[in-house]
Short mmCIF file of C-alpha atoms in Angstrom, two decimals:
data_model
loop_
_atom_site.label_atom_id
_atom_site.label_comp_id
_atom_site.label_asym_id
_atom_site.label_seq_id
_atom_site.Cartn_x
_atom_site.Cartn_y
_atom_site.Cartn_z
CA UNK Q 1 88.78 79.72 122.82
CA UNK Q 2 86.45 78.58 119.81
CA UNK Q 3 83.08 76.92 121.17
CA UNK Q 4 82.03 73.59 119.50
CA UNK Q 5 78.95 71.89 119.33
CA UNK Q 6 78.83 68.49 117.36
CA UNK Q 7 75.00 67.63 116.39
CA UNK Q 8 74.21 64.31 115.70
CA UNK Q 9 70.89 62.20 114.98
CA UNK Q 10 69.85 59.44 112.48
CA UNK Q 11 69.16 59.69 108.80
CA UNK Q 12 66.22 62.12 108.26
CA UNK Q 13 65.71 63.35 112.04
CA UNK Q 14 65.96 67.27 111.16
CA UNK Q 15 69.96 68.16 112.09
CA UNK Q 16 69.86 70.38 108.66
CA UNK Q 17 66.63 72.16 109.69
CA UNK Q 18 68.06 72.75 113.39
CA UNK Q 19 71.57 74.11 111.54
CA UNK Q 20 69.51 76.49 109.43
CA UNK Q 21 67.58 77.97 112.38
CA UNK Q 22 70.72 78.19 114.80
CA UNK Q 23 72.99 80.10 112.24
CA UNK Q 24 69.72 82.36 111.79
CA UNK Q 25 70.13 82.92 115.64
CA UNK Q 26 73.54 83.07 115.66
CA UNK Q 27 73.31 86.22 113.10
CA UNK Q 28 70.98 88.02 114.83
CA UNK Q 29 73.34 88.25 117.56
CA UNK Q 30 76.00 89.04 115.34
CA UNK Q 31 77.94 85.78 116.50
CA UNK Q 32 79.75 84.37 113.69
CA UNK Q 33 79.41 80.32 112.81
CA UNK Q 34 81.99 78.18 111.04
CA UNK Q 35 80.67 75.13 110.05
CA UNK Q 36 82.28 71.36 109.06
CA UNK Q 37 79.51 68.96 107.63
CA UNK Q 38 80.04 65.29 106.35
CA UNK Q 39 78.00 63.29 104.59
CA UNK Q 40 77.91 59.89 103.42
CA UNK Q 41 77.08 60.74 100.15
CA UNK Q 42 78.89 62.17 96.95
CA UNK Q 43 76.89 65.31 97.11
CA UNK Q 44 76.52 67.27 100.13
CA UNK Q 45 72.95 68.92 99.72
CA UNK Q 46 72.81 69.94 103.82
CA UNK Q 47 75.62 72.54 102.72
CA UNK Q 48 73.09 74.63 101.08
CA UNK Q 49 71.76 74.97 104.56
CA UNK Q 50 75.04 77.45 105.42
CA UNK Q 51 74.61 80.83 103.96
CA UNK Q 52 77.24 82.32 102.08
CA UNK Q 53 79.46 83.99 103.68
CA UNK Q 54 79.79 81.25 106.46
CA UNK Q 55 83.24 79.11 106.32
CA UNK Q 56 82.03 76.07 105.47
CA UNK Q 57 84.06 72.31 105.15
CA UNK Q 58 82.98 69.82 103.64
CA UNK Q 59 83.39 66.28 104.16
CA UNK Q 60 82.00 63.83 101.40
CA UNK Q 61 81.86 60.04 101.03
CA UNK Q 62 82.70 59.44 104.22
CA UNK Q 63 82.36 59.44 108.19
CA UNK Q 64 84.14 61.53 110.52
CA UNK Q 65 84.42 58.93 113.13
CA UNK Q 66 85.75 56.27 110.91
CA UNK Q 67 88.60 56.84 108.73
CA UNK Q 68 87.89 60.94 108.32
CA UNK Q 69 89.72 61.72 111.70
CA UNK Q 70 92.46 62.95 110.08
CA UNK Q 71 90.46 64.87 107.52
CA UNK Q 72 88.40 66.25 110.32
CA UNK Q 73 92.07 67.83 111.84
CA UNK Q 74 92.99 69.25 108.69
CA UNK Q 75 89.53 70.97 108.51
CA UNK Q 76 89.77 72.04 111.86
CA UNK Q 77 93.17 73.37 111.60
CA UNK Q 78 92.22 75.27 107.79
CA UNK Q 79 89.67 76.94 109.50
CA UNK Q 80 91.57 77.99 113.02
CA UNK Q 81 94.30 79.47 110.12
CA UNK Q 82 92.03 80.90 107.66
CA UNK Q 83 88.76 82.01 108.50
CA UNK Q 84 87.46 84.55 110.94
CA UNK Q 85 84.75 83.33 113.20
CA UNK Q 86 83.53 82.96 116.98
CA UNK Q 87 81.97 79.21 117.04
CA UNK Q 88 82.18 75.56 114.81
CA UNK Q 89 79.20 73.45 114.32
CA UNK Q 90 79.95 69.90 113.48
CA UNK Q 91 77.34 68.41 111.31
CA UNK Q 92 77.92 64.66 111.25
CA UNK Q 93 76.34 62.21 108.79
CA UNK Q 94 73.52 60.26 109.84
CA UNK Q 95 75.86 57.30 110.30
CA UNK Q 96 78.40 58.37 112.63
CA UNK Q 97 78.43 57.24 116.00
CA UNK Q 98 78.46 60.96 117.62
CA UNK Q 99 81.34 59.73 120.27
CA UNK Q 100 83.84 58.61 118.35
CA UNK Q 101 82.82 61.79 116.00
CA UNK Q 102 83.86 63.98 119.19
CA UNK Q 103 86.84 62.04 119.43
CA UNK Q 104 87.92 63.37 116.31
CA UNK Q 105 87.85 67.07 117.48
CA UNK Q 106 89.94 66.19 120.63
CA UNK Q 107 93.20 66.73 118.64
CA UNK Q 108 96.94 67.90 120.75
CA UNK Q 109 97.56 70.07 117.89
CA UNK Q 110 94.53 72.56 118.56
CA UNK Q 111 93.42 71.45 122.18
CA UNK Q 112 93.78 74.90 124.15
CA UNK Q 113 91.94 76.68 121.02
CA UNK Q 114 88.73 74.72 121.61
CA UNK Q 115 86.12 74.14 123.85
CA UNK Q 116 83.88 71.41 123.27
CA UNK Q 117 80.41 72.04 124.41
CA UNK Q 118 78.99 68.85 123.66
CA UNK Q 119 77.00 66.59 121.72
CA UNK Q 120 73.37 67.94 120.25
CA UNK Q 121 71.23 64.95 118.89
CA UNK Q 122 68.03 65.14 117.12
CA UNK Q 123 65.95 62.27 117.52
CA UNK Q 124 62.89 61.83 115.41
CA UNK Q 125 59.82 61.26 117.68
CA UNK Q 126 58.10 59.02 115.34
CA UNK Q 127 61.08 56.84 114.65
CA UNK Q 128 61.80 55.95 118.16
CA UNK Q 129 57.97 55.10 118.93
CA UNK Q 130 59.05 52.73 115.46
CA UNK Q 131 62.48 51.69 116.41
CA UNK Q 132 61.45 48.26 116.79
CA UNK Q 133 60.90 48.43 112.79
CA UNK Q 134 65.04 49.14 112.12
CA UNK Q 135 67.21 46.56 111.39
CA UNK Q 136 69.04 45.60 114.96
CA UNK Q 137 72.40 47.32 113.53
CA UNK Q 138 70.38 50.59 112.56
CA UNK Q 139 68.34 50.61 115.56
CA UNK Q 140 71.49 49.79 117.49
CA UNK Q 141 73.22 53.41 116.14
CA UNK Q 142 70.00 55.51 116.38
CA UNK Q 143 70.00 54.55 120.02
CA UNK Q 144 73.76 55.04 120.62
CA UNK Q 145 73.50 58.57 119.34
CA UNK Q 146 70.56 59.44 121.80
CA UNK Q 147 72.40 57.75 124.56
CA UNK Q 148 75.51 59.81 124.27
CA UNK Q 149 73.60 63.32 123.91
CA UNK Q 150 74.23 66.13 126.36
CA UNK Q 151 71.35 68.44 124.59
CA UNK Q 152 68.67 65.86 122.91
CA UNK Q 153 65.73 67.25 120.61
CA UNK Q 154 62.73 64.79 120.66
CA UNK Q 155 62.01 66.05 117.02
CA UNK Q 156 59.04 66.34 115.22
CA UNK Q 157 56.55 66.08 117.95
CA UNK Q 158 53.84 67.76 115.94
CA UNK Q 159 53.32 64.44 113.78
CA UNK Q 160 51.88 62.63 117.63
CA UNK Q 161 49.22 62.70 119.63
CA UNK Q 162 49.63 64.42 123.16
CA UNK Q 163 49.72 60.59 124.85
CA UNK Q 164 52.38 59.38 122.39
CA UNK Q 165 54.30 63.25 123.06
CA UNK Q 166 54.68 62.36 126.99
CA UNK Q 167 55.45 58.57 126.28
CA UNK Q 168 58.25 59.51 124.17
CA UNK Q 169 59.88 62.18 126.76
CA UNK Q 170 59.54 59.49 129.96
CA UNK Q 171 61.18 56.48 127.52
CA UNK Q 172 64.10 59.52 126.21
CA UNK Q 173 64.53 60.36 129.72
CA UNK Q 174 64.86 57.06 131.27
CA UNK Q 175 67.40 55.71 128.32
CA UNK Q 176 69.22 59.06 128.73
CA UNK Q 177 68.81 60.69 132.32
CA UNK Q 178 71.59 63.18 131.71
CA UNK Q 179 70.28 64.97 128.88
CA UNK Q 180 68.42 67.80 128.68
CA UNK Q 181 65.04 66.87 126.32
CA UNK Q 182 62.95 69.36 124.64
CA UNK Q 183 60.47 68.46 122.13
CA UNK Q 184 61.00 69.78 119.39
CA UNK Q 185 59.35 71.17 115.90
CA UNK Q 186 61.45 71.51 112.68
CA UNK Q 187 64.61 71.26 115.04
CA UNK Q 188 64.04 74.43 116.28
CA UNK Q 189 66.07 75.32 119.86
CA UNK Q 190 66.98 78.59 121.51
CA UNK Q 191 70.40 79.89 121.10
CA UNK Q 192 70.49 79.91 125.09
CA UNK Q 193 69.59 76.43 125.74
CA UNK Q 194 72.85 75.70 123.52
CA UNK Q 195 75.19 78.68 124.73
CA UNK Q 196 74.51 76.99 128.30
CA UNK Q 197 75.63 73.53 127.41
CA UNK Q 198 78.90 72.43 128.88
CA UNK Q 199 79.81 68.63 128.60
CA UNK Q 200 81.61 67.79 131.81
CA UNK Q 201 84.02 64.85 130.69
CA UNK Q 202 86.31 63.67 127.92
CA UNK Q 203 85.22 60.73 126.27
CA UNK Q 204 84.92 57.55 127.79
CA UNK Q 205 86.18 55.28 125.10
CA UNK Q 206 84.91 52.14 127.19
CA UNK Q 207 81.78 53.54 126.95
CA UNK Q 208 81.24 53.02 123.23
CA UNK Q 209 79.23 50.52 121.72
CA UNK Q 210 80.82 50.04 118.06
CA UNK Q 211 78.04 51.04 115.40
CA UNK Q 212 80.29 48.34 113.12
CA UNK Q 213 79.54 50.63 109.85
CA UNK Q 214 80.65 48.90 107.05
CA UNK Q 215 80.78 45.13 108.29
CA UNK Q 216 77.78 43.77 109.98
CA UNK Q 217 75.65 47.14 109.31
CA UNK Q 218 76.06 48.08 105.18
CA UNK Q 219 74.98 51.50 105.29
CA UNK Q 220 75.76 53.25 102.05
CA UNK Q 221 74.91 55.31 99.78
CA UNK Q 222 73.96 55.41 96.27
CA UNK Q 223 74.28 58.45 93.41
CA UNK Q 224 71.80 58.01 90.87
CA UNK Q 225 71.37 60.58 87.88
CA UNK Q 226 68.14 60.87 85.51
CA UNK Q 227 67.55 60.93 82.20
CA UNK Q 228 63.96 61.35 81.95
CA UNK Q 229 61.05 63.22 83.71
CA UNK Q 230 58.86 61.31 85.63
CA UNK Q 231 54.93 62.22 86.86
CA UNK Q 232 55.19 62.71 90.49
CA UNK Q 233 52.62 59.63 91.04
CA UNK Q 234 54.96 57.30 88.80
CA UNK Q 235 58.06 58.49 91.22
CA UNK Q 236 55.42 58.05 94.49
CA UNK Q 237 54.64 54.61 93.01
CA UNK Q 238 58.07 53.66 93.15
CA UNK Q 239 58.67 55.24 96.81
CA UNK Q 240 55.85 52.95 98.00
CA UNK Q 241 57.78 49.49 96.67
CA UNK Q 242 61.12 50.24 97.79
CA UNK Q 243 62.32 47.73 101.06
CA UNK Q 244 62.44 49.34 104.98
CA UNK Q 245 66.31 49.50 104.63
CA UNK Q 246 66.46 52.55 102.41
CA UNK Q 247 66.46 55.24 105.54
CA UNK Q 248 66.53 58.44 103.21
CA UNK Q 249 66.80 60.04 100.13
CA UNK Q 250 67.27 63.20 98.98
CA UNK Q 251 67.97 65.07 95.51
CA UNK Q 252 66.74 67.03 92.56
CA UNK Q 253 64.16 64.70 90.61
CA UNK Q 254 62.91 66.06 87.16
CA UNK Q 255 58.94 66.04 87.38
CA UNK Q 256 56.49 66.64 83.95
CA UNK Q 257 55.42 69.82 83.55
CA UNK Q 258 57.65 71.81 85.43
CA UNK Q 259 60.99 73.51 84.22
CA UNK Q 260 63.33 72.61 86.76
CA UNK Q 261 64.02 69.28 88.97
CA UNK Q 262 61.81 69.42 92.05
CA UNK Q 263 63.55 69.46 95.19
CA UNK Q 264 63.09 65.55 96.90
CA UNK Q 265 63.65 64.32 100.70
CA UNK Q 266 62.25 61.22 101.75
CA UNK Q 267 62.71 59.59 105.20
CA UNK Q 268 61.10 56.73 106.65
CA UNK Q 269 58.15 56.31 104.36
CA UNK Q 270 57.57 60.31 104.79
CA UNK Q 271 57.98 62.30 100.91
CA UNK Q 272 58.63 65.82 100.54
CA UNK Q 273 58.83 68.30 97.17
CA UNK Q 274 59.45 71.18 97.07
CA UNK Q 275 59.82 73.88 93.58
CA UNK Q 276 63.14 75.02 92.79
CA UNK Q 277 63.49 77.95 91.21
CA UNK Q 278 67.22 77.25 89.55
CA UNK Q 279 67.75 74.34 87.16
CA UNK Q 280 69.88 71.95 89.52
CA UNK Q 281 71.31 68.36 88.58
CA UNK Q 282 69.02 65.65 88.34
CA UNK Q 283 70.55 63.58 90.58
CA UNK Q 284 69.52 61.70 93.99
CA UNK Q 285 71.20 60.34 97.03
CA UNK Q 286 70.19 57.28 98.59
CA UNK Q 287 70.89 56.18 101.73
CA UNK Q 288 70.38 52.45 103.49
CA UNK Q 289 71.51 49.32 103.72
CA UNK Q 290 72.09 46.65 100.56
CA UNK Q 291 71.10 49.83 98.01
CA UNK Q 292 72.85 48.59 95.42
CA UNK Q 293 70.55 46.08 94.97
CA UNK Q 294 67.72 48.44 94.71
CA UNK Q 295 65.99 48.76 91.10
CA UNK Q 296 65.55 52.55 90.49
CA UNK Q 297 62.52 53.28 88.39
CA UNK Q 298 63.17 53.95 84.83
CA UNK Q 299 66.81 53.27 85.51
CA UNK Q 300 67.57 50.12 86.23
#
């Protein structure tokens, strides 16, 4: 029997940075990972998370618990056929209702080969303090996924003050009194906490609030390539102007000065670069609602 963990959590919360450390743990117990990780996107950047050597799937433009169920299978099944390892981590986009993205692993055709440990989500600590500031469909999902957690990280605790650390464990704790909560930095959790996880039912499809992706709540996402460099306080400028409903970005941005596109992640108003020492694509993901109505600076 395969163990598999699904994590979940809303654009930007830190699933990638809890991946990366738990495949570090995983190797230092010689316990090999296989991983599956969608994204909405047409360019999966999270996959440079997974080290090489790690059987990897990838799932782009897409969600695993909308129309990717099948593709999930056939992933699933590839894997169980061709590649040699002890656990699967499920990476799900930031869009996917993580319930119906279990649903998708509980398959007849590989049933007795796995056992489904349960949903991780990563909530961002600052974000639910903000929820109120989401648009009710977004906010809607964000709370879904921490509803439906077994194992839920109250991520990014170092960015609050000790008051708004405990109000944010009581309010997690009374929306979700099953889950385990531990705060979080950087998504880091012990291997044990995660080994000892055992979800005790099969979904509940009754249970499910639909997230509605695609109709009432038009998350998307949006490939945009450069063709210029920018200064980093031109790019900032832009950053500032751009509406709430753009949730995250992330990409390869091409900066004056510097040889190769800086490394970009945005989320919530929050802007991170970082050097990169190969020349990568200047290209960038965006991810919200309505962003194809978004002007891009220098673009559009």
């Amino acid at each position: 029997m395969k163990d598999v963990y699904l994590f979940s959590g809303f654009l930007g919360s830190g699933k990638t940075s809890m991946l990366t450390d738990v495949i570090r743990q995983l190797k230092e117990q010689h316990i090999k990972p296989a991983v599956i990780i969608n994204e909405l996107g047409k360019l999966n950047f999270d996959s440079q998370a997974v080290e090489e050597g790690i059987p990897l799937k990838e799932m782009l433009e897409g969600c695993i618990c909308c129309s990717g169920a099948e593709k999930t299978e056939a992933q699933i099944q590839s894997l169980l056929h061709d590649a040699d390892f002890d656990i699967l981590i499920i990476e799900t986009t930031g869009a996917a209702h993580p319930v119906e993205a279990l649903d998708a692993v509980y398959s007849p055709l590989f049933a007795d080969r796995l056992n489904i440990k349960g949903i991780v989500t990563v909530a961002d600590s600052k974000l639910w303090l903000n929820r109120a500031s989401l648009s009710p469909q977004a906010r809607s999902l964000f709370m879904e996924q921490i509803r439906h957690a077994h194992l839920l990280l109250a991520n990014k605790v170092d960015l609050l003050t000790e008051e708004e650390q405990a109000q944010v464990v009581y309010e997690l704790q009374s929306f979700n009194p099953q889950a385990f909560i531990l705060q979080t930095t950087n998504g880091k959790v012990p291997l044990a906490l995660l080994q000892n996880m055992q979800s005790t039912a099969q979904v509940d499809k009754e249970e499910i609030i639909p997230a509605r992706i695609g109709k009432s709540f038009n998350l998307g996402s949006r490939l945009v390539e450069f063709n210029r460099s920018y200064t980093q306080e031109e790019f900032e400028a832009w950053i500032k102007e751009l509406p709430e409903s753009v949730y995250r970005m992330k990409g390869y941005v091409p900066i004056e000065g510097i040889k190769n596109p800086m490394l970009f992640q945005y989320a919530y108003g929050m802007v991170q670069w970082l050097p990169e020492f190969i020349h990568m694509p200047a290209k960038l993901v965006i991810i919200g609602e309505d962003i194809q109505q978004i002007k891009v600076v220098g673009i559009d």
